[in-house]
PDB file of C-alpha atoms in Angstrom:
ATOM      1  CA  MET A   1       0.091   0.195  -0.200  1.00 44.00           C
ATOM      2  CA  GLN A   2       1.158   3.417  -0.768  1.00 45.00           C
ATOM      3  CA  ASP A   3       2.260   5.784   1.809  1.00 50.00           C
ATOM      4  CA  PHE A   4      -0.097   8.851   1.641  1.00 49.00           C
ATOM      5  CA  ARG A   5       2.376  11.479   3.617  1.00 51.00           C
ATOM      6  CA  GLY A   6       3.219  14.285   1.528  1.00 53.00           C
ATOM      7  CA  ASN A   7       6.773  15.136   0.492  1.00 49.00           C
ATOM      8  CA  PRO A   8       8.036  17.579   3.129  1.00 45.00           C
ATOM      9  CA  ASN A   9      10.296  19.428   0.625  1.00 43.00           C
ATOM     10  CA  GLU A  10       7.455  20.713  -1.489  1.00 49.00           C
ATOM     11  CA  ASP A  11       7.735  24.250  -2.315  1.00 43.00           C
ATOM     12  CA  PHE A  12       4.970  26.883  -0.935  1.00 36.00           C
ATOM     13  CA  ARG A  13       2.657  26.760  -4.155  1.00 38.00           C
ATOM     14  CA  GLN A  14       2.442  22.998  -4.194  1.00 46.00           C
ATOM     15  CA  ALA A  15       1.773  22.748  -0.540  1.00 39.00           C
ATOM     16  CA  TYR A  16      -1.487  24.788  -0.958  1.00 36.00           C
ATOM     17  CA  ALA A  17      -2.710  23.305  -4.654  1.00 42.00           C
ATOM     18  CA  ALA A  18      -5.126  20.661  -4.769  1.00 40.00           C
ATOM     19  CA  THR A  19      -3.738  17.226  -3.440  1.00 42.00           C
ATOM     20  CA  ALA A  20      -4.000  14.152  -5.666  1.00 44.00           C
ATOM     21  CA  LEU A  21      -3.723  10.786  -4.256  1.00 49.00           C
ATOM     22  CA  GLU A  22      -3.060   7.692  -6.456  1.00 48.00           C
ATOM     23  CA  HIS A  23      -4.118   4.271  -5.226  1.00 43.00           C
ATOM     24  CA  ASP A  24      -2.192   1.180  -5.869  1.00 45.00           C
ATOM     25  CA  ALA A  25      -5.221  -0.946  -6.911  1.00 40.00           C
ATOM     26  CA  ASP A  26      -6.056   0.500 -10.280  1.00 48.00           C
ATOM     27  CA  GLU A  27      -3.965   3.874 -10.250  1.00 55.00           C
ATOM     28  CA  MET A  28      -7.012   6.007  -9.679  1.00 63.00           C
ATOM     29  CA  GLU A  29      -6.255   9.793  -8.790  1.00 83.00           C
ATOM     30  CA  VAL A  30      -8.846  11.045  -6.074  1.00 88.00           C
ATOM     31  CA  GLU A  31      -8.927  14.865  -4.835  1.00 94.00           C
ATOM     32  CA  LEU A  32      -9.111  15.316  -1.101  1.00 95.00           C
ATOM     33  CA  ALA A  33     -11.889  17.228   0.261  1.00 96.00           C
ATOM     34  CA  SER A  34     -11.064  20.820   1.330  1.00 96.00           C
ATOM     35  CA  PRO A  35     -11.217  21.646   5.022  1.00 96.00           C
ATOM     36  CA  TRP A  36     -13.973  23.965   4.235  1.00 97.00           C
ATOM     37  CA  GLN A  37     -16.023  21.553   2.636  1.00 97.00           C
ATOM     38  CA  ARG A  38     -15.753  19.199   5.787  1.00 96.00           C
ATOM     39  CA  ILE A  39     -16.509  21.660   8.007  1.00 96.00           C
ATOM     40  CA  GLY A  40     -19.377  22.650   6.162  1.00 97.00           C
ATOM     41  CA  ALA A  41     -20.744  18.769   6.047  1.00 97.00           C
ATOM     42  CA  ARG A  42     -20.386  18.576   9.637  1.00 95.00           C
ATOM     43  CA  ILE A  43     -22.606  21.478  10.045  1.00 96.00           C
ATOM     44  CA  VAL A  44     -25.043  20.310   7.652  1.00 96.00           C
ATOM     45  CA  ASP A  45     -25.075  17.022   9.461  1.00 95.00           C
ATOM     46  CA  VAL A  46     -25.467  18.330  12.898  1.00 95.00           C
ATOM     47  CA  LEU A  47     -28.086  21.185  12.435  1.00 96.00           C
ATOM     48  CA  PRO A  48     -31.111  18.958  11.653  1.00 95.00           C
ATOM     49  CA  PHE A  49     -30.582  17.294  14.865  1.00 94.00           C
ATOM     50  CA  VAL A  50     -30.108  20.197  16.925  1.00 95.00           C
ATOM     51  CA  CYS A  51     -33.349  22.023  15.306  1.00 94.00           C
ATOM     52  CA  ILE A  52     -35.343  18.826  16.266  1.00 94.00           C
ATOM     53  CA  LEU A  53     -33.892  18.977  19.776  1.00 93.00           C
ATOM     54  CA  VAL A  54     -34.710  22.797  20.119  1.00 94.00           C
ATOM     55  CA  LEU A  55     -38.250  22.765  18.560  1.00 92.00           C
ATOM     56  CA  ALA A  56     -39.098  19.792  20.951  1.00 91.00           C
ATOM     57  CA  SER A  57     -37.481  21.421  23.806  1.00 91.00           C
ATOM     58  CA  ILE A  58     -39.408  24.715  23.261  1.00 92.00           C
ATOM     59  CA  LEU A  59     -42.703  23.634  21.650  1.00 89.00           C
ATOM     60  CA  LEU A  60     -43.298  20.636  24.453  1.00 88.00           C
ATOM     61  CA  PRO A  61     -43.268  23.018  27.506  1.00 89.00           C
ATOM     62  CA  LEU A  62     -45.626  25.348  25.539  1.00 88.00           C
ATOM     63  CA  LEU A  63     -47.982  22.570  24.557  1.00 85.00           C
ATOM     64  CA  ALA A  64     -47.963  21.149  28.242  1.00 83.00           C
ATOM     65  CA  ALA A  65     -48.991  24.776  29.683  1.00 85.00           C
ATOM     66  CA  SER A  66     -51.417  25.834  26.942  1.00 84.00           C
ATOM     67  CA  GLY A  67     -53.762  22.945  28.351  1.00 77.00           C
ATOM     68  CA  VAL A  68     -53.814  20.945  24.971  1.00 77.00           C
ATOM     69  CA  GLY A  69     -53.594  17.689  26.993  1.00 78.00           C
ATOM     70  CA  LYS A  70     -51.525  14.795  27.640  1.00 82.00           C
ATOM     71  CA  GLY A  71     -52.477  13.561  24.350  1.00 83.00           C
ATOM     72  CA  GLY A  72     -50.921  16.495  22.446  1.00 83.00           C
ATOM     73  CA  VAL A  73     -47.770  16.384  24.259  1.00 85.00           C
ATOM     74  CA  ILE A  74     -47.242  12.779  24.032  1.00 89.00           C
ATOM     75  CA  ALA A  75     -47.816  12.999  20.173  1.00 89.00           C
ATOM     76  CA  LEU A  76     -45.452  15.525  19.757  1.00 88.00           C
ATOM     77  CA  ALA A  77     -43.149  14.003  21.602  1.00 89.00           C
ATOM     78  CA  VAL A  78     -43.456  10.833  19.412  1.00 93.00           C
ATOM     79  CA  ILE A  79     -43.223  12.967  16.225  1.00 93.00           C
ATOM     80  CA  ALA A  80     -39.947  14.527  17.440  1.00 92.00           C
ATOM     81  CA  ILE A  81     -38.458  11.158  18.630  1.00 94.00           C
ATOM     82  CA  GLY A  82     -39.367   9.481  15.332  1.00 95.00           C
ATOM     83  CA  ALA A  83     -37.909  12.588  13.378  1.00 95.00           C
ATOM     84  CA  PHE A  84     -34.660  12.066  15.103  1.00 94.00           C
ATOM     85  CA  PHE A  85     -34.145   8.297  14.853  1.00 95.00           C
ATOM     86  CA  GLY A  86     -35.555   8.502  11.213  1.00 96.00           C
ATOM     87  CA  LEU A  87     -32.797  10.825  10.021  1.00 95.00           C
ATOM     88  CA  LEU A  88     -30.220   9.036  12.475  1.00 94.00           C
ATOM     89  CA  ILE A  89     -31.029   5.724  10.548  1.00 95.00           C
ATOM     90  CA  TYR A  90     -31.118   7.151   7.108  1.00 95.00           C
ATOM     91  CA  ASN A  91     -27.774   8.752   7.746  1.00 94.00           C
ATOM     92  CA  LEU A  92     -26.348   5.888   8.644  1.00 93.00           C
ATOM     93  CA  VAL A  93     -27.517   3.741   5.934  1.00 95.00           C
ATOM     94  CA  ILE A  94     -26.169   6.363   3.367  1.00 95.00           C
ATOM     95  CA  MET A  95     -22.926   6.250   5.129  1.00 94.00           C
ATOM     96  CA  MET A  96     -22.486   2.720   5.286  1.00 94.00           C
ATOM     97  CA  ARG A  97     -23.797   2.458   1.645  1.00 94.00           C
ATOM     98  CA  ASP A  98     -22.061   5.610  -0.139  1.00 94.00           C
ATOM     99  CA  GLY A  99     -19.256   6.435   2.235  1.00 95.00           C
ATOM    100  CA  GLN A 100     -21.366   9.772   2.721  1.00 96.00           C
ATOM    101  CA  SER A 101     -23.592  11.574   5.159  1.00 95.00           C
ATOM    102  CA  ILE A 102     -26.068  13.852   4.503  1.00 96.00           C
ATOM    103  CA  GLY A 103     -23.886  16.744   4.835  1.00 96.00           C
ATOM    104  CA  LYS A 104     -21.233  15.019   2.663  1.00 96.00           C
ATOM    105  CA  LYS A 105     -23.763  14.509   0.025  1.00 96.00           C
ATOM    106  CA  LEU A 106     -24.790  17.945  -0.054  1.00 96.00           C
ATOM    107  CA  VAL A 107     -21.129  19.325  -0.285  1.00 97.00           C
ATOM    108  CA  GLY A 108     -19.971  16.463  -2.895  1.00 96.00           C
ATOM    109  CA  ILE A 109     -17.401  14.675  -0.482  1.00 97.00           C
ATOM    110  CA  ARG A 110     -17.227  11.008   0.598  1.00 96.00           C
ATOM    111  CA  VAL A 111     -15.056   9.004   2.624  1.00 96.00           C
ATOM    112  CA  ILE A 112     -12.899   6.055   1.249  1.00 96.00           C
ATOM    113  CA  THR A 113     -10.379   3.701   2.736  1.00 94.00           C
ATOM    114  CA  GLU A 114      -6.849   4.431   2.290  1.00 91.00           C
ATOM    115  CA  ASP A 115      -7.022   1.473  -0.577  1.00 91.00           C
ATOM    116  CA  GLY A 116      -9.571   3.871  -2.348  1.00 92.00           C
ATOM    117  CA  ASP A 117     -12.565   1.394  -1.320  1.00 94.00           C
ATOM    118  CA  ASN A 118     -15.993   2.265   0.424  1.00 94.00           C
ATOM    119  CA  PRO A 119     -15.671   1.708   4.008  1.00 94.00           C
ATOM    120  CA  GLY A 120     -18.940   0.264   4.777  1.00 93.00           C
ATOM    121  CA  PHE A 121     -20.429  -0.108   8.106  1.00 93.00           C
ATOM    122  CA  VAL A 122     -17.626  -1.152   9.944  1.00 92.00           C
ATOM    123  CA  LYS A 123     -15.101   1.377   9.309  1.00 93.00           C
ATOM    124  CA  TYR A 124     -17.252   4.354   8.797  1.00 92.00           C
ATOM    125  CA  VAL A 125     -19.962   3.786  10.950  1.00 92.00           C
ATOM    126  CA  LEU A 126     -18.532   1.486  14.027  1.00 93.00           C
ATOM    127  CA  VAL A 127     -14.856   2.918  14.224  1.00 93.00           C
ATOM    128  CA  ARG A 128     -15.044   6.177  12.444  1.00 93.00           C
ATOM    129  CA  GLU A 129     -17.972   7.671  14.137  1.00 90.00           C
ATOM    130  CA  PHE A 130     -18.914   5.260  16.928  1.00 92.00           C
ATOM    131  CA  ALA A 131     -15.752   3.870  18.654  1.00 91.00           C
ATOM    132  CA  TYR A 132     -14.236   7.601  18.359  1.00 90.00           C
ATOM    133  CA  ASN A 133     -16.984   9.350  20.134  1.00 87.00           C
ATOM    134  CA  MET A 134     -17.445   6.289  22.622  1.00 90.00           C
ATOM    135  CA  ILE A 135     -13.982   6.749  23.774  1.00 89.00           C
ATOM    136  CA  PHE A 136     -15.078  10.445  25.028  1.00 86.00           C
ATOM    137  CA  THR A 137     -17.938   8.927  26.450  1.00 87.00           C
ATOM    138  CA  ILE A 138     -16.302   6.280  28.499  1.00 90.00           C
ATOM    139  CA  ILE A 139     -13.680   9.092  29.714  1.00 88.00           C
ATOM    140  CA  GLY A 140     -16.660  11.302  30.471  1.00 85.00           C
ATOM    141  CA  LEU A 141     -18.499   8.476  32.297  1.00 88.00           C
ATOM    142  CA  PHE A 142     -15.468   8.539  34.799  1.00 89.00           C
ATOM    143  CA  SER A 143     -14.830  12.366  34.995  1.00 88.00           C
ATOM    144  CA  GLU A 144     -17.147  14.502  33.437  1.00 87.00           C
ATOM    145  CA  ASN A 145     -14.492  17.326  33.131  1.00 89.00           C
ATOM    146  CA  LEU A 146     -12.052  15.606  31.754  1.00 90.00           C
ATOM    147  CA  GLY A 147     -14.273  14.184  29.495  1.00 86.00           C
ATOM    148  CA  ASN A 148     -15.318  17.442  28.336  1.00 89.00           C
ATOM    149  CA  LEU A 149     -11.763  18.759  28.556  1.00 92.00           C
ATOM    150  CA  LEU A 150     -10.478  15.730  26.165  1.00 91.00           C
ATOM    151  CA  THR A 151     -13.516  16.265  23.716  1.00 90.00           C
ATOM    152  CA  LEU A 152     -12.438  20.011  23.169  1.00 93.00           C
ATOM    153  CA  VAL A 153      -8.599  19.325  22.707  1.00 94.00           C
ATOM    154  CA  ALA A 154      -9.724  16.651  20.144  1.00 93.00           C
ATOM    155  CA  THR A 155     -12.123  18.805  18.371  1.00 93.00           C
ATOM    156  CA  ILE A 156      -9.400  21.421  18.214  1.00 95.00           C
ATOM    157  CA  VAL A 157      -6.722  18.937  16.895  1.00 95.00           C
ATOM    158  CA  CYS A 158      -9.006  17.913  14.478  1.00 95.00           C
ATOM    159  CA  ILE A 159      -9.622  21.369  12.998  1.00 95.00           C
ATOM    160  CA  ILE A 160      -5.848  21.655  12.714  1.00 96.00           C
ATOM    161  CA  MET A 161      -5.354  18.562  11.042  1.00 96.00           C
ATOM    162  CA  LEU A 162      -7.866  19.318   8.396  1.00 95.00           C
ATOM    163  CA  PHE A 163      -5.586  21.949   7.292  1.00 96.00           C
ATOM    164  CA  MET A 164      -2.547  19.769   7.275  1.00 94.00           C
ATOM    165  CA  GLU A 165      -2.426  18.893   3.457  1.00 91.00           C
ATOM    166  CA  SER A 166       1.112  16.976   4.329  1.00 90.00           C
ATOM    167  CA  ARG A 167      -0.801  14.653   6.209  1.00 92.00           C
ATOM    168  CA  ASN A 168      -3.738  14.320   3.710  1.00 93.00           C
ATOM    169  CA  ARG A 169      -5.817  16.261   6.003  1.00 95.00           C
ATOM    170  CA  GLN A 170      -6.987  12.900   7.955  1.00 95.00           C
ATOM    171  CA  THR A 171      -8.301  13.675  11.359  1.00 95.00           C
ATOM    172  CA  LEU A 172      -8.320  11.623  14.647  1.00 94.00           C
ATOM    173  CA  GLN A 173     -11.308   9.609  13.250  1.00 94.00           C
ATOM    174  CA  ASP A 174      -9.713   9.370   9.904  1.00 95.00           C
ATOM    175  CA  LEU A 175      -6.430   7.933  11.696  1.00 95.00           C
ATOM    176  CA  LEU A 176      -8.470   5.755  13.494  1.00 93.00           C
ATOM    177  CA  ALA A 177     -10.173   4.093  10.822  1.00 94.00           C
ATOM    178  CA  LYS A 178      -7.486   4.626   8.213  1.00 95.00           C
ATOM    179  CA  THR A 179      -9.929   6.505   5.597  1.00 95.00           C
ATOM    180  CA  LEU A 180      -9.567   9.863   3.599  1.00 95.00           C
ATOM    181  CA  VAL A 181     -12.067  12.154   2.674  1.00 96.00           C
ATOM    182  CA  ILE A 182     -12.303  13.059  -0.877  1.00 96.00           C
ATOM    183  CA  LYS A 183     -13.939  15.240  -3.502  1.00 96.00           C
ATOM    184  CA  ASN A 184     -16.712  13.272  -5.619  1.00 90.00           C
TER     185      ASN A 184
END
């Protein structure tokens, strides 16, 4: 397998040019997703979930206080929970099938393995998303402050890593799952 680390002796202009990677399997060339595409995709991924939670947290107390009745509050709660999990399941399916979340689809990027293959359920969903986030959740169970601090530090480190072309813009999740994020 080819080593994807860039040449540290590249001149200044080449360091900021579009990065192309060659894969051993079929000599396919791919272009790395820009940091801004990845950040935009993450925002698009998180925004619908945040909207559902915010709307539910505003509307549920308002409905309860307005005297609509227990049935109306329960119906809204069921709709909010259904929307949340429906969106989550759809996102998981397309991540597994296409190597893309909803946000990645909208901005035109996707995740591949370092060999150029679709990472599928295990590498994309279980390792890249679930295992990475579980590490911080488990630490947070023992010490909430330490878990929050490590999550913040990891987020800052990942943002910095997005801009490191010499490391193929691989974040901690990418290194854990051995994946790359490329333009479609």
